[in-house]
Amino acid sequence: MGGTVGLVLVSHSAEIASGLAKLARQMAPTVALVPAGGTDDGRIGTSFDLVAAAVAEADSGAGAVVLCDLGSAILTAETVLDFLDDEARARTRIADAPLVEGAVAAAVAAESGDELDAVVRAAESARGEHPTAAGGAPSVAEGAGPEASRYARTVTLVNADGLHARPAAELVKLAARYPQRITVNGADAKSLLGIMSLGLTKGASLEIASDDADAADAVEAIAELARSGFGES
């Protein structure tokens, strides 16, 4: 097995599939994001041949996750899977997820090096089952250190456009490097949709925290990334 999990983006519209691949590539530049939109002759619809070719292109050995927009697109994808050999079929999943949100979440998970099942879960978190901030986040003073087993930092968001998709993806990718559970204002730091659902704008406070005593390095790394504006100028 090699490379990262690839994504196949199946839409009845070639423009939608291509545009979504372009969007997701902003957050996952090394992941194979293969659009399969429209029919063979460019009409609205789906194509067995286009989807089959996209699955073959997306799977570099780590597997491929297929995301679809409408019911007949799912039927086309299921038919393609039926015609795969056993090994390729075992490495291919159709995610039960909304196309755009699911593709973005899955792309970030794949870029983080997650395996096939984890990428599917990331996509399906877009159905609204992802952890989000629960009520008001606890107040932690700037520079607060360990308190019992909890470790937290509070940072002011400096990004002009707030915590939109690209900086949120950078946060999630960094959090995914650490095994500990980390939260940002109560949301799972490894959930792109959970982070984006916070709707944080410039000047907002980010409380980066963990109840794991071994997570200090992770909290500090994410806090430093936030202070830097997540790489945005």
mmCIF file with all atom_site columns, C-alpha atoms in Angstrom:
data_model
loop_
_atom_site.group_PDB
_atom_site.id
_atom_site.type_symbol
_atom_site.label_atom_id
_atom_site.label_alt_id
_atom_site.label_comp_id
_atom_site.label_asym_id
_atom_site.label_entity_id
_atom_site.label_seq_id
_atom_site.pdbx_PDB_ins_code
_atom_site.Cartn_x
_atom_site.Cartn_y
_atom_site.Cartn_z
_atom_site.occupancy
_atom_site.B_iso_or_equiv
_atom_site.pdbx_formal_charge
_atom_site.auth_seq_id
_atom_site.auth_comp_id
_atom_site.auth_asym_id
_atom_site.auth_atom_id
_atom_site.pdbx_PDB_model_num
ATOM 1   C CA . MET A 1 1   ? 0.000   0.000  0.000   1.00 0.00 ? 1   MET A CA 1
ATOM 2   C CA . GLY A 1 2   ? 1.323   3.437  -0.865  1.00 0.00 ? 2   GLY A CA 1
ATOM 3   C CA . GLY A 1 3   ? 0.358   7.070  -1.117  1.00 0.00 ? 3   GLY A CA 1
ATOM 4   C CA . THR A 1 4   ? -2.699  8.617  0.377   1.00 0.00 ? 4   THR A CA 1
ATOM 5   C CA . VAL A 1 5   ? -6.350  7.747  -0.006  1.00 0.00 ? 5   VAL A CA 1
ATOM 6   C CA . GLY A 1 6   ? -7.778  9.350  -3.134  1.00 0.00 ? 6   GLY A CA 1
ATOM 7   C CA . LEU A 1 7   ? -11.206 10.862 -3.697  1.00 0.00 ? 7   LEU A CA 1
ATOM 8   C CA . VAL A 1 8   ? -13.597 10.522 -6.611  1.00 0.00 ? 8   VAL A CA 1
ATOM 9   C CA . LEU A 1 9   ? -16.099 13.351 -6.930  1.00 0.00 ? 9   LEU A CA 1
ATOM 10  C CA . VAL A 1 10  ? -19.188 12.240 -8.843  1.00 0.00 ? 10  VAL A CA 1
ATOM 11  C CA . SER A 1 11  ? -21.667 14.876 -9.918  1.00 0.00 ? 11  SER A CA 1
ATOM 12  C CA . HIS A 1 12  ? -24.274 15.176 -12.618 1.00 0.00 ? 12  HIS A CA 1
ATOM 13  C CA . SER A 1 13  ? -22.437 18.340 -13.636 1.00 0.00 ? 13  SER A CA 1
ATOM 14  C CA . ALA A 1 14  ? -18.850 18.317 -14.897 1.00 0.00 ? 14  ALA A CA 1
ATOM 15  C CA . GLU A 1 15  ? -18.476 21.905 -13.721 1.00 0.00 ? 15  GLU A CA 1
ATOM 16  C CA . ILE A 1 16  ? -19.553 21.036 -10.181 1.00 0.00 ? 16  ILE A CA 1
ATOM 17  C CA . ALA A 1 17  ? -17.190 18.064 -9.957  1.00 0.00 ? 17  ALA A CA 1
ATOM 18  C CA . SER A 1 18  ? -14.244 20.048 -11.345 1.00 0.00 ? 18  SER A CA 1
ATOM 19  C CA . GLY A 1 19  ? -14.987 23.069 -9.173  1.00 0.00 ? 19  GLY A CA 1
ATOM 20  C CA . LEU A 1 20  ? -15.200 20.922 -6.065  1.00 0.00 ? 20  LEU A CA 1
ATOM 21  C CA . ALA A 1 21  ? -11.864 19.296 -6.863  1.00 0.00 ? 21  ALA A CA 1
ATOM 22  C CA . LYS A 1 22  ? -10.356 22.755 -7.214  1.00 0.00 ? 22  LYS A CA 1
ATOM 23  C CA . LEU A 1 23  ? -11.822 23.819 -3.858  1.00 0.00 ? 23  LEU A CA 1
ATOM 24  C CA . ALA A 1 24  ? -10.646 20.735 -1.992  1.00 0.00 ? 24  ALA A CA 1
ATOM 25  C CA . ARG A 1 25  ? -7.186  21.014 -3.524  1.00 0.00 ? 25  ARG A CA 1
ATOM 26  C CA . GLN A 1 26  ? -6.715  24.292 -1.663  1.00 0.00 ? 26  GLN A CA 1
ATOM 27  C CA . MET A 1 27  ? -6.674  22.246 1.543   1.00 0.00 ? 27  MET A CA 1
ATOM 28  C CA . ALA A 1 28  ? -5.295  18.945 0.282   1.00 0.00 ? 28  ALA A CA 1
ATOM 29  C CA . PRO A 1 29  ? -2.672  19.665 -2.389  1.00 0.00 ? 29  PRO A CA 1
ATOM 30  C CA . THR A 1 30  ? -1.119  16.187 -2.444  1.00 0.00 ? 30  THR A CA 1
ATOM 31  C CA . VAL A 1 31  ? -4.304  14.091 -2.466  1.00 0.00 ? 31  VAL A CA 1
ATOM 32  C CA . ALA A 1 32  ? -5.636  12.620 -5.704  1.00 0.00 ? 32  ALA A CA 1
ATOM 33  C CA . LEU A 1 33  ? -8.927  14.468 -6.224  1.00 0.00 ? 33  LEU A CA 1
ATOM 34  C CA . VAL A 1 34  ? -10.508 13.140 -9.386  1.00 0.00 ? 34  VAL A CA 1
ATOM 35  C CA . PRO A 1 35  ? -13.690 14.718 -10.756 1.00 0.00 ? 35  PRO A CA 1
ATOM 36  C CA . ALA A 1 36  ? -16.139 12.504 -12.611 1.00 0.00 ? 36  ALA A CA 1
ATOM 37  C CA . GLY A 1 37  ? -18.952 14.816 -13.637 1.00 0.00 ? 37  GLY A CA 1
ATOM 38  C CA . GLY A 1 38  ? -21.458 14.656 -16.438 1.00 0.00 ? 38  GLY A CA 1
ATOM 39  C CA . THR A 1 39  ? -21.838 12.165 -19.242 1.00 0.00 ? 39  THR A CA 1
ATOM 40  C CA . ASP A 1 40  ? -19.269 11.022 -21.783 1.00 0.00 ? 40  ASP A CA 1
ATOM 41  C CA . ASP A 1 41  ? -20.441 13.678 -24.239 1.00 0.00 ? 41  ASP A CA 1
ATOM 42  C CA . GLY A 1 42  ? -20.639 16.511 -21.690 1.00 0.00 ? 42  GLY A CA 1
ATOM 43  C CA . ARG A 1 43  ? -24.316 16.444 -20.901 1.00 0.00 ? 43  ARG A CA 1
ATOM 44  C CA . ILE A 1 44  ? -25.865 16.516 -17.429 1.00 0.00 ? 44  ILE A CA 1
ATOM 45  C CA . GLY A 1 45  ? -25.810 13.023 -15.960 1.00 0.00 ? 45  GLY A CA 1
ATOM 46  C CA . THR A 1 46  ? -23.285 10.427 -14.885 1.00 0.00 ? 46  THR A CA 1
ATOM 47  C CA . SER A 1 47  ? -21.062 8.046  -16.781 1.00 0.00 ? 47  SER A CA 1
ATOM 48  C CA . PHE A 1 48  ? -19.977 4.526  -15.839 1.00 0.00 ? 48  PHE A CA 1
ATOM 49  C CA . ASP A 1 49  ? -16.789 4.902  -17.856 1.00 0.00 ? 49  ASP A CA 1
ATOM 50  C CA . LEU A 1 50  ? -15.852 8.263  -16.320 1.00 0.00 ? 50  LEU A CA 1
ATOM 51  C CA . VAL A 1 51  ? -16.442 7.021  -12.776 1.00 0.00 ? 51  VAL A CA 1
ATOM 52  C CA . ALA A 1 52  ? -14.561 3.779  -13.410 1.00 0.00 ? 52  ALA A CA 1
ATOM 53  C CA . ALA A 1 53  ? -11.588 5.674  -14.817 1.00 0.00 ? 53  ALA A CA 1
ATOM 54  C CA . ALA A 1 54  ? -11.673 8.095  -11.900 1.00 0.00 ? 54  ALA A CA 1
ATOM 55  C CA . VAL A 1 55  ? -11.635 5.278  -9.344  1.00 0.00 ? 55  VAL A CA 1
ATOM 56  C CA . ALA A 1 56  ? -8.628  3.716  -11.053 1.00 0.00 ? 56  ALA A CA 1
ATOM 57  C CA . GLU A 1 57  ? -6.836  7.073  -11.126 1.00 0.00 ? 57  GLU A CA 1
ATOM 58  C CA . ALA A 1 58  ? -7.625  7.962  -7.499  1.00 0.00 ? 58  ALA A CA 1
ATOM 59  C CA . ASP A 1 59  ? -6.498  4.650  -6.013  1.00 0.00 ? 59  ASP A CA 1
ATOM 60  C CA . SER A 1 60  ? -2.733  4.616  -5.688  1.00 0.00 ? 60  SER A CA 1
ATOM 61  C CA . GLY A 1 61  ? -2.860  1.560  -3.443  1.00 0.00 ? 61  GLY A CA 1
ATOM 62  C CA . ALA A 1 62  ? -4.234  3.205  -0.301  1.00 0.00 ? 62  ALA A CA 1
ATOM 63  C CA . GLY A 1 63  ? -7.783  3.140  -1.610  1.00 0.00 ? 63  GLY A CA 1
ATOM 64  C CA . ALA A 1 64  ? -10.388 5.535  -2.916  1.00 0.00 ? 64  ALA A CA 1
ATOM 65  C CA . VAL A 1 65  ? -13.474 7.159  -1.440  1.00 0.00 ? 65  VAL A CA 1
ATOM 66  C CA . VAL A 1 66  ? -16.319 8.023  -3.799  1.00 0.00 ? 66  VAL A CA 1
ATOM 67  C CA . LEU A 1 67  ? -18.638 10.936 -3.040  1.00 0.00 ? 67  LEU A CA 1
ATOM 68  C CA . CYS A 1 68  ? -21.813 11.482 -5.060  1.00 0.00 ? 68  CYS A CA 1
ATOM 69  C CA . ASP A 1 69  ? -24.357 14.251 -5.438  1.00 0.00 ? 69  ASP A CA 1
ATOM 70  C CA . LEU A 1 70  ? -27.663 12.552 -6.329  1.00 0.00 ? 70  LEU A CA 1
ATOM 71  C CA . GLY A 1 71  ? -29.217 9.115  -6.146  1.00 0.00 ? 71  GLY A CA 1
ATOM 72  C CA . SER A 1 72  ? -28.488 8.025  -9.700  1.00 0.00 ? 72  SER A CA 1
ATOM 73  C CA . ALA A 1 73  ? -24.862 9.022  -9.224  1.00 0.00 ? 73  ALA A CA 1
ATOM 74  C CA . ILE A 1 74  ? -24.750 6.602  -6.304  1.00 0.00 ? 74  ILE A CA 1
ATOM 75  C CA . LEU A 1 75  ? -26.228 3.873  -8.506  1.00 0.00 ? 75  LEU A CA 1
ATOM 76  C CA . THR A 1 76  ? -23.547 4.509  -11.117 1.00 0.00 ? 76  THR A CA 1
ATOM 77  C CA . ALA A 1 77  ? -20.824 4.341  -8.472  1.00 0.00 ? 77  ALA A CA 1
ATOM 78  C CA . GLU A 1 78  ? -22.257 1.129  -7.046  1.00 0.00 ? 78  GLU A CA 1
ATOM 79  C CA . THR A 1 79  ? -22.275 -0.421 -10.517 1.00 0.00 ? 79  THR A CA 1
ATOM 80  C CA . VAL A 1 80  ? -18.630 0.556  -10.994 1.00 0.00 ? 80  VAL A CA 1
ATOM 81  C CA . LEU A 1 81  ? -17.743 -1.125 -7.699  1.00 0.00 ? 81  LEU A CA 1
ATOM 82  C CA . ASP A 1 82  ? -19.542 -4.277 -8.841  1.00 0.00 ? 82  ASP A CA 1
ATOM 83  C CA . PHE A 1 83  ? -17.202 -4.494 -11.831 1.00 0.00 ? 83  PHE A CA 1
ATOM 84  C CA . LEU A 1 84  ? -13.971 -3.989 -9.866  1.00 0.00 ? 84  LEU A CA 1
ATOM 85  C CA . ASP A 1 85  ? -11.815 -6.974 -9.020  1.00 0.00 ? 85  ASP A CA 1
ATOM 86  C CA . ASP A 1 86  ? -11.952 -8.126 -5.409  1.00 0.00 ? 86  ASP A CA 1
ATOM 87  C CA . GLU A 1 87  ? -8.798  -6.312 -4.304  1.00 0.00 ? 87  GLU A CA 1
ATOM 88  C CA . ALA A 1 88  ? -9.768  -2.988 -5.833  1.00 0.00 ? 88  ALA A CA 1
ATOM 89  C CA . ARG A 1 89  ? -13.319 -3.291 -4.495  1.00 0.00 ? 89  ARG A CA 1
ATOM 90  C CA . ALA A 1 90  ? -11.957 -3.847 -0.976  1.00 0.00 ? 90  ALA A CA 1
ATOM 91  C CA . ARG A 1 91  ? -10.062 -0.566 -1.274  1.00 0.00 ? 91  ARG A CA 1
ATOM 92  C CA . THR A 1 92  ? -13.027 1.458  -2.542  1.00 0.00 ? 92  THR A CA 1
ATOM 93  C CA . ARG A 1 93  ? -15.824 2.978  -0.464  1.00 0.00 ? 93  ARG A CA 1
ATOM 94  C CA . ILE A 1 94  ? -18.861 5.067  -1.302  1.00 0.00 ? 94  ILE A CA 1
ATOM 95  C CA . ALA A 1 95  ? -19.316 7.633  1.456   1.00 0.00 ? 95  ALA A CA 1
ATOM 96  C CA . ASP A 1 96  ? -22.798 8.445  2.709   1.00 0.00 ? 96  ASP A CA 1
ATOM 97  C CA . ALA A 1 97  ? -22.179 12.167 2.889   1.00 0.00 ? 97  ALA A CA 1
ATOM 98  C CA . PRO A 1 98  ? -23.197 15.469 1.320   1.00 0.00 ? 98  PRO A CA 1
ATOM 99  C CA . LEU A 1 99  ? -20.955 16.039 -1.677  1.00 0.00 ? 99  LEU A CA 1
ATOM 100 C CA . VAL A 1 100 ? -19.293 19.369 -0.918  1.00 0.00 ? 100 VAL A CA 1
ATOM 101 C CA . GLU A 1 101 ? -18.914 19.208 2.855   1.00 0.00 ? 101 GLU A CA 1
ATOM 102 C CA . GLY A 1 102 ? -18.027 15.540 2.766   1.00 0.00 ? 102 GLY A CA 1
ATOM 103 C CA . ALA A 1 103 ? -15.402 15.978 0.074   1.00 0.00 ? 103 ALA A CA 1
ATOM 104 C CA . VAL A 1 104 ? -13.693 18.828 1.913   1.00 0.00 ? 104 VAL A CA 1
ATOM 105 C CA . ALA A 1 105 ? -13.618 16.927 5.214   1.00 0.00 ? 105 ALA A CA 1
ATOM 106 C CA . ALA A 1 106 ? -12.405 13.743 3.523   1.00 0.00 ? 106 ALA A CA 1
ATOM 107 C CA . ALA A 1 107 ? -9.725  15.604 1.582   1.00 0.00 ? 107 ALA A CA 1
ATOM 108 C CA . VAL A 1 108 ? -8.247  17.070 4.755   1.00 0.00 ? 108 VAL A CA 1
ATOM 109 C CA . ALA A 1 109 ? -8.308  13.662 6.447   1.00 0.00 ? 109 ALA A CA 1
ATOM 110 C CA . ALA A 1 110 ? -6.566  12.080 3.456   1.00 0.00 ? 110 ALA A CA 1
ATOM 111 C CA . GLU A 1 111 ? -4.007  14.889 3.368   1.00 0.00 ? 111 GLU A CA 1
ATOM 112 C CA . SER A 1 112 ? -3.318  14.156 7.048   1.00 0.00 ? 112 SER A CA 1
ATOM 113 C CA . GLY A 1 113 ? -2.474  10.579 6.104   1.00 0.00 ? 113 GLY A CA 1
ATOM 114 C CA . ASP A 1 114 ? -5.579  8.942  7.518   1.00 0.00 ? 114 ASP A CA 1
ATOM 115 C CA . GLU A 1 115 ? -6.375  5.442  6.322   1.00 0.00 ? 115 GLU A CA 1
ATOM 116 C CA . LEU A 1 116 ? -9.390  4.491  4.227   1.00 0.00 ? 116 LEU A CA 1
ATOM 117 C CA . ASP A 1 117 ? -11.932 3.930  6.990   1.00 0.00 ? 117 ASP A CA 1
ATOM 118 C CA . ALA A 1 118 ? -10.930 7.151  8.756   1.00 0.00 ? 118 ALA A CA 1
ATOM 119 C CA . VAL A 1 119 ? -11.329 9.137  5.546   1.00 0.00 ? 119 VAL A CA 1
ATOM 120 C CA . VAL A 1 120 ? -14.813 7.680  5.094   1.00 0.00 ? 120 VAL A CA 1
ATOM 121 C CA . ARG A 1 121 ? -15.691 8.651  8.671   1.00 0.00 ? 121 ARG A CA 1
ATOM 122 C CA . ALA A 1 122 ? -14.435 12.179 8.032   1.00 0.00 ? 122 ALA A CA 1
ATOM 123 C CA . ALA A 1 123 ? -16.647 12.449 4.967   1.00 0.00 ? 123 ALA A CA 1
ATOM 124 C CA . GLU A 1 124 ? -19.673 11.064 6.779   1.00 0.00 ? 124 GLU A CA 1
ATOM 125 C CA . SER A 1 125 ? -19.139 13.459 9.689   1.00 0.00 ? 125 SER A CA 1
ATOM 126 C CA . ALA A 1 126 ? -20.621 16.021 7.298   1.00 0.00 ? 126 ALA A CA 1
ATOM 127 C CA . ARG A 1 127 ? -24.042 14.518 7.959   1.00 0.00 ? 127 ARG A CA 1
ATOM 128 C CA . GLY A 1 128 ? -24.023 16.558 11.149  1.00 0.00 ? 128 GLY A CA 1
ATOM 129 C CA . GLU A 1 129 ? -22.781 13.964 13.600  1.00 0.00 ? 129 GLU A CA 1
ATOM 130 C CA . HIS A 1 130 ? -19.408 15.585 14.122  1.00 0.00 ? 130 HIS A CA 1
ATOM 131 C CA . PRO A 1 131 ? -18.579 16.881 17.577  1.00 0.00 ? 131 PRO A CA 1
ATOM 132 C CA . THR A 1 132 ? -19.171 20.587 17.933  1.00 0.00 ? 132 THR A CA 1
ATOM 133 C CA . ALA A 1 133 ? -18.791 23.100 20.645  1.00 0.00 ? 133 ALA A CA 1
ATOM 134 C CA . ALA A 1 134 ? -21.078 22.225 23.497  1.00 0.00 ? 134 ALA A CA 1
ATOM 135 C CA . GLY A 1 135 ? -22.366 25.318 25.150  1.00 0.00 ? 135 GLY A CA 1
ATOM 136 C CA . GLY A 1 136 ? -20.072 28.002 26.369  1.00 0.00 ? 136 GLY A CA 1
ATOM 137 C CA . ALA A 1 137 ? -16.411 27.171 26.394  1.00 0.00 ? 137 ALA A CA 1
ATOM 138 C CA . PRO A 1 138 ? -14.693 27.409 29.768  1.00 0.00 ? 138 PRO A CA 1
ATOM 139 C CA . SER A 1 139 ? -12.782 30.570 30.386  1.00 0.00 ? 139 SER A CA 1
ATOM 140 C CA . VAL A 1 140 ? -9.034  30.123 30.505  1.00 0.00 ? 140 VAL A CA 1
ATOM 141 C CA . ALA A 1 141 ? -6.711  33.036 30.998  1.00 0.00 ? 141 ALA A CA 1
ATOM 142 C CA . GLU A 1 142 ? -4.047  33.886 28.448  1.00 0.00 ? 142 GLU A CA 1
ATOM 143 C CA . GLY A 1 143 ? -0.972  31.830 29.183  1.00 0.00 ? 143 GLY A CA 1
ATOM 144 C CA . ALA A 1 144 ? -2.779  29.429 31.496  1.00 0.00 ? 144 ALA A CA 1
ATOM 145 C CA . GLY A 1 145 ? -0.776  26.312 32.124  1.00 0.00 ? 145 GLY A CA 1
ATOM 146 C CA . PRO A 1 146 ? -1.536  22.850 33.474  1.00 0.00 ? 146 PRO A CA 1
ATOM 147 C CA . GLU A 1 147 ? -4.441  22.653 35.868  1.00 0.00 ? 147 GLU A CA 1
ATOM 148 C CA . ALA A 1 148 ? -4.815  19.157 37.181  1.00 0.00 ? 148 ALA A CA 1
ATOM 149 C CA . SER A 1 149 ? -4.495  17.127 33.928  1.00 0.00 ? 149 SER A CA 1
ATOM 150 C CA . ARG A 1 150 ? -5.900  19.891 31.746  1.00 0.00 ? 150 ARG A CA 1
ATOM 151 C CA . TYR A 1 151 ? -3.658  22.005 29.569  1.00 0.00 ? 151 TYR A CA 1
ATOM 152 C CA . ALA A 1 152 ? -4.893  25.023 27.628  1.00 0.00 ? 152 ALA A CA 1
ATOM 153 C CA . ARG A 1 153 ? -3.902  28.135 25.800  1.00 0.00 ? 153 ARG A CA 1
ATOM 154 C CA . THR A 1 154 ? -6.066  31.010 24.638  1.00 0.00 ? 154 THR A CA 1
ATOM 155 C CA . VAL A 1 155 ? -5.101  32.833 21.446  1.00 0.00 ? 155 VAL A CA 1
ATOM 156 C CA . THR A 1 156 ? -6.747  35.711 19.612  1.00 0.00 ? 156 THR A CA 1
ATOM 157 C CA . LEU A 1 157 ? -7.645  34.918 16.005  1.00 0.00 ? 157 LEU A CA 1
ATOM 158 C CA . VAL A 1 158 ? -5.745  37.291 13.718  1.00 0.00 ? 158 VAL A CA 1
ATOM 159 C CA . ASN A 1 159 ? -6.926  36.103 10.297  1.00 0.00 ? 159 ASN A CA 1
ATOM 160 C CA . ALA A 1 160 ? -8.750  38.838 8.417   1.00 0.00 ? 160 ALA A CA 1
ATOM 161 C CA . ASP A 1 161 ? -11.337 36.403 7.049   1.00 0.00 ? 161 ASP A CA 1
ATOM 162 C CA . GLY A 1 162 ? -11.686 34.467 10.275  1.00 0.00 ? 162 GLY A CA 1
ATOM 163 C CA . LEU A 1 163 ? -11.246 30.733 10.688  1.00 0.00 ? 163 LEU A CA 1
ATOM 164 C CA . HIS A 1 164 ? -12.420 29.834 7.182   1.00 0.00 ? 164 HIS A CA 1
ATOM 165 C CA . ALA A 1 165 ? -11.767 26.591 5.370   1.00 0.00 ? 165 ALA A CA 1
ATOM 166 C CA . ARG A 1 166 ? -8.058  26.942 4.593   1.00 0.00 ? 166 ARG A CA 1
ATOM 167 C CA . PRO A 1 167 ? -6.782  27.932 8.072   1.00 0.00 ? 167 PRO A CA 1
ATOM 168 C CA . ALA A 1 168 ? -9.213  25.464 9.621   1.00 0.00 ? 168 ALA A CA 1
ATOM 169 C CA . ALA A 1 169 ? -7.686  22.742 7.461   1.00 0.00 ? 169 ALA A CA 1
ATOM 170 C CA . GLU A 1 170 ? -4.187  23.710 8.611   1.00 0.00 ? 170 GLU A CA 1
ATOM 171 C CA . LEU A 1 171 ? -5.346  23.461 12.212  1.00 0.00 ? 171 LEU A CA 1
ATOM 172 C CA . VAL A 1 172 ? -6.918  20.044 11.668  1.00 0.00 ? 172 VAL A CA 1
ATOM 173 C CA . LYS A 1 173 ? -3.888  18.685 9.826   1.00 0.00 ? 173 LYS A CA 1
ATOM 174 C CA . LEU A 1 174 ? -1.592  19.747 12.673  1.00 0.00 ? 174 LEU A CA 1
ATOM 175 C CA . ALA A 1 175 ? -3.911  18.325 15.346  1.00 0.00 ? 175 ALA A CA 1
ATOM 176 C CA . ALA A 1 176 ? -4.035  15.026 13.452  1.00 0.00 ? 176 ALA A CA 1
ATOM 177 C CA . ARG A 1 177 ? -0.303  14.567 14.007  1.00 0.00 ? 177 ARG A CA 1
ATOM 178 C CA . TYR A 1 178 ? -0.908  14.070 17.726  1.00 0.00 ? 178 TYR A CA 1
ATOM 179 C CA . PRO A 1 179 ? -2.656  11.084 19.306  1.00 0.00 ? 179 PRO A CA 1
ATOM 180 C CA . GLN A 1 180 ? -4.252  13.063 22.114  1.00 0.00 ? 180 GLN A CA 1
ATOM 181 C CA . ARG A 1 181 ? -7.747  14.555 21.960  1.00 0.00 ? 181 ARG A CA 1
ATOM 182 C CA . ILE A 1 182 ? -7.523  18.322 21.612  1.00 0.00 ? 182 ILE A CA 1
ATOM 183 C CA . THR A 1 183 ? -10.363 20.809 21.456  1.00 0.00 ? 183 THR A CA 1
ATOM 184 C CA . VAL A 1 184 ? -10.784 24.327 20.150  1.00 0.00 ? 184 VAL A CA 1
ATOM 185 C CA . ASN A 1 185 ? -13.543 26.150 21.978  1.00 0.00 ? 185 ASN A CA 1
ATOM 186 C CA . GLY A 1 186 ? -14.962 22.737 22.803  1.00 0.00 ? 186 GLY A CA 1
ATOM 187 C CA . ALA A 1 187 ? -14.907 21.384 19.227  1.00 0.00 ? 187 ALA A CA 1
ATOM 188 C CA . ASP A 1 188 ? -12.759 18.423 18.219  1.00 0.00 ? 188 ASP A CA 1
ATOM 189 C CA . ALA A 1 189 ? -9.586  19.892 16.720  1.00 0.00 ? 189 ALA A CA 1
ATOM 190 C CA . LYS A 1 190 ? -9.378  16.936 14.304  1.00 0.00 ? 190 LYS A CA 1
ATOM 191 C CA . SER A 1 191 ? -12.812 17.592 12.809  1.00 0.00 ? 191 SER A CA 1
ATOM 192 C CA . LEU A 1 192 ? -12.720 20.117 9.977   1.00 0.00 ? 192 LEU A CA 1
ATOM 193 C CA . LEU A 1 193 ? -16.462 20.600 9.989   1.00 0.00 ? 193 LEU A CA 1
ATOM 194 C CA . GLY A 1 194 ? -16.512 20.857 13.758  1.00 0.00 ? 194 GLY A CA 1
ATOM 195 C CA . ILE A 1 195 ? -13.905 23.623 13.650  1.00 0.00 ? 195 ILE A CA 1
ATOM 196 C CA . MET A 1 196 ? -15.567 25.466 10.768  1.00 0.00 ? 196 MET A CA 1
ATOM 197 C CA . SER A 1 197 ? -18.947 25.260 12.491  1.00 0.00 ? 197 SER A CA 1
ATOM 198 C CA . LEU A 1 198 ? -17.579 27.489 15.249  1.00 0.00 ? 198 LEU A CA 1
ATOM 199 C CA . GLY A 1 199 ? -17.857 30.421 12.851  1.00 0.00 ? 199 GLY A CA 1
ATOM 200 C CA . LEU A 1 200 ? -14.955 32.291 14.430  1.00 0.00 ? 200 LEU A CA 1
ATOM 201 C CA . THR A 1 201 ? -14.132 35.723 13.054  1.00 0.00 ? 201 THR A CA 1
ATOM 202 C CA . LYS A 1 202 ? -11.106 37.970 13.423  1.00 0.00 ? 202 LYS A CA 1
ATOM 203 C CA . GLY A 1 203 ? -10.572 38.960 17.047  1.00 0.00 ? 203 GLY A CA 1
ATOM 204 C CA . ALA A 1 204 ? -12.314 35.875 18.443  1.00 0.00 ? 204 ALA A CA 1
ATOM 205 C CA . SER A 1 205 ? -10.661 33.889 21.210  1.00 0.00 ? 205 SER A CA 1
ATOM 206 C CA . LEU A 1 206 ? -9.517  30.351 20.500  1.00 0.00 ? 206 LEU A CA 1
ATOM 207 C CA . GLU A 1 207 ? -9.222  28.172 23.565  1.00 0.00 ? 207 GLU A CA 1
ATOM 208 C CA . ILE A 1 208 ? -6.988  25.267 22.620  1.00 0.00 ? 208 ILE A CA 1
ATOM 209 C CA . ALA A 1 209 ? -7.174  22.623 25.311  1.00 0.00 ? 209 ALA A CA 1
ATOM 210 C CA . SER A 1 210 ? -6.720  18.996 26.217  1.00 0.00 ? 210 SER A CA 1
ATOM 211 C CA . ASP A 1 211 ? -7.497  16.905 29.271  1.00 0.00 ? 211 ASP A CA 1
ATOM 212 C CA . ASP A 1 212 ? -4.569  14.662 28.395  1.00 0.00 ? 212 ASP A CA 1
ATOM 213 C CA . ALA A 1 213 ? -1.511  15.448 30.488  1.00 0.00 ? 213 ALA A CA 1
ATOM 214 C CA . ASP A 1 214 ? 0.705   14.474 27.553  1.00 0.00 ? 214 ASP A CA 1
ATOM 215 C CA . ALA A 1 215 ? -0.861  16.953 25.144  1.00 0.00 ? 215 ALA A CA 1
ATOM 216 C CA . ALA A 1 216 ? 1.081   20.063 26.148  1.00 0.00 ? 216 ALA A CA 1
ATOM 217 C CA . ASP A 1 217 ? 3.282   19.964 23.042  1.00 0.00 ? 217 ASP A CA 1
ATOM 218 C CA . ALA A 1 218 ? 0.239   19.596 20.806  1.00 0.00 ? 218 ALA A CA 1
ATOM 219 C CA . VAL A 1 219 ? -1.601  22.470 22.458  1.00 0.00 ? 219 VAL A CA 1
ATOM 220 C CA . GLU A 1 220 ? 1.465   24.690 22.225  1.00 0.00 ? 220 GLU A CA 1
ATOM 221 C CA . ALA A 1 221 ? 2.028   23.814 18.565  1.00 0.00 ? 221 ALA A CA 1
ATOM 222 C CA . ILE A 1 222 ? -1.550  24.635 17.610  1.00 0.00 ? 222 ILE A CA 1
ATOM 223 C CA . ALA A 1 223 ? -1.464  27.835 19.650  1.00 0.00 ? 223 ALA A CA 1
ATOM 224 C CA . GLU A 1 224 ? 1.696   28.907 17.841  1.00 0.00 ? 224 GLU A CA 1
ATOM 225 C CA . LEU A 1 225 ? 0.114   28.125 14.475  1.00 0.00 ? 225 LEU A CA 1
ATOM 226 C CA . ALA A 1 226 ? -2.896  30.233 15.454  1.00 0.00 ? 226 ALA A CA 1
ATOM 227 C CA . ARG A 1 227 ? -0.697  33.124 16.538  1.00 0.00 ? 227 ARG A CA 1
ATOM 228 C CA . SER A 1 228 ? 1.017   32.974 13.126  1.00 0.00 ? 228 SER A CA 1
ATOM 229 C CA . GLY A 1 229 ? -2.340  33.314 11.366  1.00 0.00 ? 229 GLY A CA 1
ATOM 230 C CA . PHE A 1 230 ? -2.211  29.713 10.133  1.00 0.00 ? 230 PHE A CA 1
ATOM 231 C CA . GLY A 1 231 ? 0.306   30.673 7.478   1.00 0.00 ? 231 GLY A CA 1
ATOM 232 C CA . GLU A 1 232 ? -1.857  33.395 5.939   1.00 0.00 ? 232 GLU A CA 1
ATOM 233 C CA . SER A 1 233 ? -0.284  36.788 5.417   1.00 0.00 ? 233 SER A CA 1
#
